[in-house]
Amino acid sequence: MDKTKQSRLEAAGWRVGDTADFLELTSEEAAFIELKLALADYLRDMRVQHGWTQTHVARTLGSSQSRVAKMESADASVTVDLLVKSLLTLGASRKQVGQVIARAA
Amino acid sequence: MDKTKQSRLEAAGWRVGDTADFLELTSEEAAFIELKLALADYLRDMRVQHGWTQTHVARTLGSSQSRVAKMESADASVTVDLLVKSLLTLGASRKQVGQVIARAA
DNA sequence: TGACAGTATGTCGTATCTGACATAGTCTCG
DNA sequence: CGAGACTATGTCAGATACGACATACTGTCA
């Protein structure tokens, strides 16, 4: 398994041990997590491209800097709901969101 | 505004009064709700096409018939998280989910 | 009509998520 | 180095969503 992806999954709050342990994730679970990571990445890209700070984005969303940080790292305490709502609020279109999700892993 | 859509939004737990009231929804909120409705519709289509009952689907998901009914009606107590997880569990691909979301209203 | 399968709606205790705060880490300047 | 801007991580009380159950509605078939 890809090292970078592994640490990202761990960072997201999912324990990753040896290969057998990892494979305890069903394919749906894995797909769901990757989907979440894709949205998180897109949120960060959007923010950085606009030259915004996490604090600025937090204000726009009516949230806090720490939650924005957790969103961008796809923390386990962040839902797809929150990510999608945030992206839409920051100006992404429904179509863009769908494309991010549909994009192959 | 389209009558059918209006009743669907009401059913989803959103108050819809006159036009002014309706426009209190920001465009992001509206986009989010439509996105949810699209996923809900897709879940129902998937179930019906397979000839499954809500109870059968509930068992597959480890949930209950009532929650499946609420999912299909995009009830306000249902999150996009739950809809996406459910679709993936029922066999939809991440790509399909994305396409459903990206599809223009 | 009544019985039955399926779906919808309302409620509730528990589990999970959220914004907020504190604090720690990481850069980049001077 | 030290200060300041930005980001990451941990924690928590209050808010929200979850599965479950009860019950109501809707069809269909005899």
mmCIF file of C-alpha atoms (C1' of nucleotides) in Angstrom:
data_model
loop_
_atom_site.group_PDB
_atom_site.id
_atom_site.type_symbol
_atom_site.label_atom_id
_atom_site.label_comp_id
_atom_site.label_asym_id
_atom_site.label_seq_id
_atom_site.Cartn_x
_atom_site.Cartn_y
_atom_site.Cartn_z
ATOM 1 C CA MET A 1 0.000 0.000 0.000
ATOM 2 C CA ASP A 2 1.071 3.490 -0.763
ATOM 3 C CA LYS A 3 2.844 5.037 2.192
ATOM 4 C CA THR A 4 1.445 8.476 1.741
ATOM 5 C CA LYS A 5 -2.096 7.256 1.475
ATOM 6 C CA GLN A 6 -1.597 5.068 4.492
ATOM 7 C CA SER A 7 -0.491 7.914 6.671
ATOM 8 C CA ARG A 8 -3.365 9.993 5.404
ATOM 9 C CA LEU A 9 -5.796 7.278 6.381
ATOM 10 C CA GLU A 10 -4.165 7.006 9.761
ATOM 11 C CA ALA A 11 -4.327 10.741 10.094
ATOM 12 C CA ALA A 12 -7.975 10.525 9.277
ATOM 13 C CA GLY A 13 -8.442 8.418 12.369
ATOM 14 C CA TRP A 14 -8.391 4.953 10.855
ATOM 15 C CA ARG A 15 -6.048 2.425 12.293
ATOM 16 C CA VAL A 16 -3.826 0.840 9.703
ATOM 17 C CA GLY A 17 -1.699 -2.096 10.698
ATOM 18 C CA ASP A 18 -0.398 -4.825 8.479
ATOM 19 C CA THR A 19 -2.032 -5.698 5.201
ATOM 20 C CA ALA A 20 -4.496 -8.109 6.770
ATOM 21 C CA ASP A 21 -5.620 -5.465 9.215
ATOM 22 C CA PHE A 22 -6.052 -2.996 6.423
ATOM 23 C CA LEU A 23 -8.150 -5.383 4.443
ATOM 24 C CA GLU A 24 -10.664 -5.500 7.260
ATOM 25 C CA LEU A 25 -12.033 -2.405 5.653
ATOM 26 C CA THR A 26 -14.744 -3.484 3.264
ATOM 27 C CA SER A 27 -14.507 -2.038 -0.210
ATOM 28 C CA GLU A 28 -17.435 0.281 0.531
ATOM 29 C CA GLU A 29 -15.676 1.608 3.585
ATOM 30 C CA ALA A 30 -12.514 2.178 1.597
ATOM 31 C CA ALA A 31 -14.452 3.887 -1.179
ATOM 32 C CA PHE A 32 -16.189 6.103 1.341
ATOM 33 C CA ILE A 33 -12.922 7.152 2.930
ATOM 34 C CA GLU A 34 -11.311 7.897 -0.399
ATOM 35 C CA LEU A 35 -14.332 9.926 -1.363
ATOM 36 C CA LYS A 36 -13.930 11.911 1.813
ATOM 37 C CA LEU A 37 -10.226 12.420 1.202
ATOM 38 C CA ALA A 38 -10.983 13.696 -2.294
ATOM 39 C CA LEU A 39 -13.411 16.273 -0.942
ATOM 40 C CA ALA A 40 -10.941 17.284 1.754
ATOM 41 C CA ASP A 41 -8.192 17.764 -0.807
ATOM 42 C CA TYR A 42 -10.488 19.802 -2.974
ATOM 43 C CA LEU A 43 -11.393 22.038 -0.067
ATOM 44 C CA ARG A 44 -7.733 22.693 0.639
ATOM 45 C CA ASP A 45 -6.978 23.318 -3.019
ATOM 46 C CA MET A 46 -9.827 25.762 -3.228
ATOM 47 C CA ARG A 47 -8.699 27.617 -0.151
ATOM 48 C CA VAL A 48 -5.067 27.799 -1.187
ATOM 49 C CA GLN A 49 -5.886 28.847 -4.734
ATOM 50 C CA HIS A 50 -7.886 31.740 -3.385
ATOM 51 C CA GLY A 51 -5.122 32.620 -0.972
ATOM 52 C CA TRP A 52 -7.390 32.228 2.040
ATOM 53 C CA THR A 53 -6.292 31.251 5.531
ATOM 54 C CA GLN A 54 -8.120 28.579 7.506
ATOM 55 C CA THR A 55 -9.274 31.291 9.868
ATOM 56 C CA HIS A 56 -10.753 33.265 7.010
ATOM 57 C CA VAL A 57 -12.551 30.232 5.653
ATOM 58 C CA ALA A 58 -13.809 29.409 9.137
ATOM 59 C CA ARG A 59 -15.363 32.845 9.408
ATOM 60 C CA THR A 60 -17.048 32.428 6.030
ATOM 61 C CA LEU A 61 -18.444 29.086 7.097
ATOM 62 C CA GLY A 62 -19.415 30.210 10.574
ATOM 63 C CA SER A 63 -17.036 27.698 12.046
ATOM 64 C CA SER A 64 -13.598 27.644 13.622
ATOM 65 C CA GLN A 65 -10.035 27.325 12.355
ATOM 66 C CA SER A 66 -9.587 23.970 14.040
ATOM 67 C CA ARG A 67 -12.587 22.493 12.304
ATOM 68 C CA VAL A 68 -11.341 23.715 8.942
ATOM 69 C CA ALA A 69 -8.013 22.033 9.651
ATOM 70 C CA LYS A 70 -9.820 18.807 10.501
ATOM 71 C CA MET A 71 -11.903 19.077 7.345
ATOM 72 C CA GLU A 72 -8.813 19.415 5.200
ATOM 73 C CA SER A 73 -7.218 16.404 6.838
ATOM 74 C CA ALA A 74 -10.436 14.388 6.486
ATOM 75 C CA ASP A 75 -10.452 13.834 10.222
ATOM 76 C CA ALA A 76 -12.772 11.082 11.416
ATOM 77 C CA SER A 77 -14.872 13.653 13.243
ATOM 78 C CA VAL A 78 -15.766 15.352 9.966
ATOM 79 C CA THR A 79 -18.690 14.183 7.862
ATOM 80 C CA VAL A 80 -19.184 14.285 4.121
ATOM 81 C CA ASP A 81 -22.176 16.436 4.923
ATOM 82 C CA LEU A 82 -19.984 19.128 6.397
ATOM 83 C CA LEU A 83 -17.469 18.925 3.566
ATOM 84 C CA VAL A 84 -20.124 19.228 0.874
ATOM 85 C CA LYS A 85 -21.919 22.073 2.626
ATOM 86 C CA SER A 86 -18.628 23.879 3.075
ATOM 87 C CA LEU A 87 -17.596 23.475 -0.546
ATOM 88 C CA LEU A 88 -20.933 24.792 -1.738
ATOM 89 C CA THR A 89 -20.735 27.734 0.638
ATOM 90 C CA LEU A 90 -17.238 28.563 -0.581
ATOM 91 C CA GLY A 91 -18.568 28.738 -4.107
ATOM 92 C CA ALA A 92 -18.140 25.285 -5.596
ATOM 93 C CA SER A 93 -20.997 24.137 -7.794
ATOM 94 C CA ARG A 94 -22.940 20.963 -7.296
ATOM 95 C CA LYS A 95 -21.430 19.793 -10.554
ATOM 96 C CA GLN A 96 -17.897 20.400 -9.338
ATOM 97 C CA VAL A 97 -18.590 18.501 -6.144
ATOM 98 C CA GLY A 98 -19.943 15.599 -8.140
ATOM 99 C CA GLN A 99 -16.902 15.570 -10.374
ATOM 100 C CA VAL A 100 -14.566 15.495 -7.417
ATOM 101 C CA ILE A 101 -16.455 12.517 -6.051
ATOM 102 C CA ALA A 102 -16.701 10.703 -9.363
ATOM 103 C CA ARG A 103 -13.038 11.139 -10.188
ATOM 104 C CA ALA A 104 -11.394 7.721 -10.054
ATOM 105 C CA ALA A 105 -9.139 6.999 -7.089
ATOM 106 C CA MET B 1 -41.878 27.190 -8.377
ATOM 107 C CA ASP B 2 -42.624 23.666 -9.389
ATOM 108 C CA LYS B 3 -45.395 22.194 -7.255
ATOM 109 C CA THR B 4 -43.944 18.729 -7.072
ATOM 110 C CA LYS B 5 -40.556 19.968 -6.037
ATOM 111 C CA GLN B 6 -42.150 22.208 -3.461
ATOM 112 C CA SER B 7 -43.981 19.369 -1.800
ATOM 113 C CA ARG B 8 -40.827 17.307 -1.886
ATOM 114 C CA LEU B 9 -38.942 20.035 -0.119
ATOM 115 C CA GLU B 10 -41.708 20.349 2.433
ATOM 116 C CA ALA B 11 -41.672 16.621 2.879
ATOM 117 C CA ALA B 12 -37.973 16.869 3.439
ATOM 118 C CA GLY B 13 -38.682 19.030 6.427
ATOM 119 C CA TRP B 14 -38.150 22.466 4.946
ATOM 120 C CA ARG B 15 -40.844 25.019 5.365
ATOM 121 C CA VAL B 16 -41.953 26.547 2.100
ATOM 122 C CA GLY B 17 -44.262 29.523 2.193
ATOM 123 C CA ASP B 18 -44.608 32.220 -0.381
ATOM 124 C CA THR B 19 -41.848 33.084 -2.787
ATOM 125 C CA ALA B 20 -40.155 35.490 -0.416
ATOM 126 C CA ASP B 21 -40.058 32.847 2.281
ATOM 127 C CA PHE B 22 -38.670 30.345 -0.122
ATOM 128 C CA LEU B 23 -35.916 32.674 -1.196
ATOM 129 C CA GLU B 24 -34.669 32.776 2.357
ATOM 130 C CA LEU B 25 -32.839 29.634 1.383
ATOM 131 C CA THR B 26 -29.447 30.674 0.161
ATOM 132 C CA SER B 27 -28.394 29.179 -3.132
ATOM 133 C CA GLU B 28 -25.969 26.877 -1.321
ATOM 134 C CA GLU B 29 -28.737 25.589 0.893
ATOM 135 C CA ALA B 30 -30.930 25.005 -2.129
ATOM 136 C CA ALA B 31 -28.108 23.243 -3.960
ATOM 137 C CA PHE B 32 -27.441 21.073 -0.944
ATOM 138 C CA ILE B 33 -31.081 20.039 -0.672
ATOM 139 C CA GLU B 34 -31.338 19.255 -4.355
ATOM 140 C CA LEU B 35 -28.182 17.210 -4.107
ATOM 141 C CA LYS B 36 -29.745 15.285 -1.254
ATOM 142 C CA LEU B 37 -32.957 14.758 -3.188
ATOM 143 C CA ALA B 38 -30.981 13.423 -6.141
ATOM 144 C CA LEU B 39 -29.226 10.872 -3.935
ATOM 145 C CA ALA B 40 -32.532 9.920 -2.325
ATOM 146 C CA ASP B 41 -34.140 9.381 -5.710
ATOM 147 C CA TYR B 42 -31.217 7.295 -6.836
ATOM 148 C CA LEU B 43 -31.454 5.123 -3.747
ATOM 149 C CA ARG B 44 -35.129 4.478 -4.426
ATOM 150 C CA ASP B 45 -34.497 3.755 -8.092
ATOM 151 C CA MET B 46 -31.773 1.322 -7.192
ATOM 152 C CA ARG B 47 -33.973 -0.473 -4.712
ATOM 153 C CA VAL B 48 -36.984 -0.669 -7.007
ATOM 154 C CA GLN B 49 -34.930 -1.803 -9.987
ATOM 155 C CA HIS B 50 -33.573 -4.669 -7.925
ATOM 156 C CA GLY B 51 -37.038 -5.505 -6.686
ATOM 157 C CA TRP B 52 -36.048 -5.018 -3.049
ATOM 158 C CA THR B 53 -38.336 -3.953 -0.238
ATOM 159 C CA GLN B 54 -37.340 -1.237 2.199
ATOM 160 C CA THR B 55 -37.149 -3.876 4.887
ATOM 161 C CA HIS B 56 -34.737 -5.943 2.814
ATOM 162 C CA VAL B 57 -32.545 -2.931 2.155
ATOM 163 C CA ALA B 58 -32.652 -2.035 5.840
ATOM 164 C CA ARG B 59 -31.325 -5.454 6.738
ATOM 165 C CA THR B 60 -28.520 -5.122 4.218
ATOM 166 C CA LEU B 61 -27.580 -1.753 5.646
ATOM 167 C CA GLY B 62 -27.961 -2.788 9.259
ATOM 168 C CA SER B 63 -30.687 -0.237 9.692
ATOM 169 C CA SER B 64 -34.470 -0.142 9.905
ATOM 170 C CA GLN B 65 -37.312 0.150 7.417
ATOM 171 C CA SER B 66 -38.320 3.514 8.750
ATOM 172 C CA ARG B 67 -34.892 4.984 8.201
ATOM 173 C CA VAL B 68 -34.826 3.673 4.647
ATOM 174 C CA ALA B 69 -38.186 5.347 4.052
ATOM 175 C CA LYS B 70 -36.788 8.590 5.439
ATOM 176 C CA MET B 71 -33.705 8.270 3.263
ATOM 177 C CA GLU B 72 -35.804 7.867 0.146
ATOM 178 C CA SER B 73 -37.853 10.916 1.029
ATOM 179 C CA ALA B 74 -34.721 12.916 1.838
ATOM 180 C CA ASP B 75 -36.068 13.553 5.330
ATOM 181 C CA ALA B 76 -34.327 16.330 7.242
ATOM 182 C CA SER B 77 -33.062 13.775 9.749
ATOM 183 C CA VAL B 78 -31.043 12.025 7.054
ATOM 184 C CA THR B 79 -27.539 13.142 6.156
ATOM 185 C CA VAL B 80 -25.712 12.983 2.862
ATOM 186 C CA ASP B 81 -23.236 10.848 4.745
ATOM 187 C CA LEU B 82 -25.836 8.181 5.358
ATOM 188 C CA LEU B 83 -27.126 8.328 1.791
ATOM 189 C CA VAL B 84 -23.666 7.965 0.278
ATOM 190 C CA LYS B 85 -22.665 5.159 2.623
ATOM 191 C CA SER B 86 -25.901 3.357 1.863
ATOM 192 C CA LEU B 87 -25.519 3.689 -1.883
ATOM 193 C CA LEU B 88 -21.980 2.346 -1.733
ATOM 194 C CA THR B 89 -23.072 -0.546 0.452
ATOM 195 C CA LEU B 90 -25.867 -1.404 -1.951
ATOM 196 C CA GLY B 91 -23.337 -1.644 -4.748
ATOM 197 C CA ALA B 92 -23.170 1.771 -6.342
ATOM 198 C CA SER B 93 -19.697 2.892 -7.356
ATOM 199 C CA ARG B 94 -18.045 6.090 -6.221
ATOM 200 C CA LYS B 95 -18.255 7.189 -9.835
ATOM 201 C CA GLN B 96 -21.990 6.601 -10.007
ATOM 202 C CA VAL B 97 -22.515 8.547 -6.807
ATOM 203 C CA GLY B 98 -20.507 11.413 -8.222
ATOM 204 C CA GLN B 99 -22.497 11.420 -11.413
ATOM 205 C CA VAL B 100 -25.763 11.528 -9.530
ATOM 206 C CA ILE B 101 -24.497 14.541 -7.614
ATOM 207 C CA ALA B 102 -23.025 16.293 -10.636
ATOM 208 C CA ARG B 103 -26.132 15.867 -12.740
ATOM 209 C CA ALA B 104 -27.677 19.283 -13.259
ATOM 210 C CA ALA B 105 -30.906 20.015 -11.424
ATOM 211 C "C1'" DT C 1 -65.065 -6.299 2.986
ATOM 212 C "C1'" DG C 2 -60.792 -8.105 5.638
ATOM 213 C "C1'" DA C 3 -56.197 -9.633 5.746
ATOM 214 C "C1'" DC C 4 -51.792 -8.879 4.446
ATOM 215 C "C1'" DA C 5 -47.354 -6.689 2.397
ATOM 216 C "C1'" DG C 6 -45.261 -2.613 1.871
ATOM 217 C "C1'" DT C 7 -44.427 2.163 2.891
ATOM 218 C "C1'" DA C 8 -44.815 6.540 5.706
ATOM 219 C "C1'" DT C 9 -44.589 9.191 9.986
ATOM 220 C "C1'" DG C 10 -43.689 10.264 14.844
ATOM 221 C "C1'" DT C 11 -40.988 9.679 18.891
ATOM 222 C "C1'" DC C 12 -37.094 8.466 21.849
ATOM 223 C "C1'" DG C 13 -32.493 7.049 24.075
ATOM 224 C "C1'" DT C 14 -28.008 6.819 22.644
ATOM 225 C "C1'" DA C 15 -24.227 7.762 19.625
ATOM 226 C "C1'" DT C 16 -21.898 10.834 16.892
ATOM 227 C "C1'" DC C 17 -20.798 15.483 15.101
ATOM 228 C "C1'" DT C 18 -20.015 20.407 15.708
ATOM 229 C "C1'" DG C 19 -18.076 24.862 17.057
ATOM 230 C "C1'" DA C 20 -15.185 26.552 20.372
ATOM 231 C "C1'" DC C 21 -11.292 26.872 23.070
ATOM 232 C "C1'" DA C 22 -6.556 25.798 24.491
ATOM 233 C "C1'" DT C 23 -2.290 24.656 23.113
ATOM 234 C "C1'" DA C 24 1.400 22.778 20.309
ATOM 235 C "C1'" DG C 25 3.782 22.522 16.101
ATOM 236 C "C1'" DT C 26 5.741 24.774 11.722
ATOM 237 C "C1'" DC C 27 7.321 28.531 8.796
ATOM 238 C "C1'" DT C 28 9.254 32.850 7.590
ATOM 239 C "C1'" DC C 29 11.122 36.882 8.466
ATOM 240 C "C1'" DG C 30 14.177 40.397 11.070
ATOM 241 C "C1'" DC D 1 17.449 33.324 18.105
ATOM 242 C "C1'" DG D 2 12.512 35.254 18.796
ATOM 243 C "C1'" DA D 3 8.170 37.116 17.302
ATOM 244 C "C1'" DG D 4 4.279 36.609 14.638
ATOM 245 C "C1'" DA D 5 1.220 34.271 11.185
ATOM 246 C "C1'" DC D 6 -0.533 30.027 10.004
ATOM 247 C "C1'" DT D 7 -1.813 25.253 10.772
ATOM 248 C "C1'" DA D 8 -2.426 20.885 13.637
ATOM 249 C "C1'" DT D 9 -4.179 18.347 17.589
ATOM 250 C "C1'" DG D 10 -6.847 17.410 21.798
ATOM 251 C "C1'" DT D 11 -10.885 18.071 24.461
ATOM 252 C "C1'" DC D 12 -15.632 19.152 25.695
ATOM 253 C "C1'" DA D 13 -20.631 20.687 26.218
ATOM 254 C "C1'" DG D 14 -24.413 21.169 23.429
ATOM 255 C "C1'" DA D 15 -26.602 19.961 19.106
ATOM 256 C "C1'" DT D 16 -27.968 16.682 15.751
ATOM 257 C "C1'" DA D 17 -28.491 12.160 13.559
ATOM 258 C "C1'" DC D 18 -28.922 7.329 14.210
ATOM 259 C "C1'" DG D 19 -31.476 2.775 14.746
ATOM 260 C "C1'" DA D 20 -35.440 1.130 16.788
ATOM 261 C "C1'" DC D 21 -40.093 0.796 17.838
ATOM 262 C "C1'" DA D 22 -45.025 1.888 17.407
ATOM 263 C "C1'" DT D 23 -48.449 3.058 14.538
ATOM 264 C "C1'" DA D 24 -50.795 4.884 10.458
ATOM 265 C "C1'" DC D 25 -51.428 4.872 5.692
ATOM 266 C "C1'" DT D 26 -51.840 2.543 0.960
ATOM 267 C "C1'" DG D 27 -52.358 -0.755 -2.045
ATOM 268 C "C1'" DT D 28 -53.693 -5.598 -3.701
ATOM 269 C "C1'" DC D 29 -55.844 -9.863 -3.688
ATOM 270 C "C1'" DA D 30 -59.454 -13.141 -2.247
#
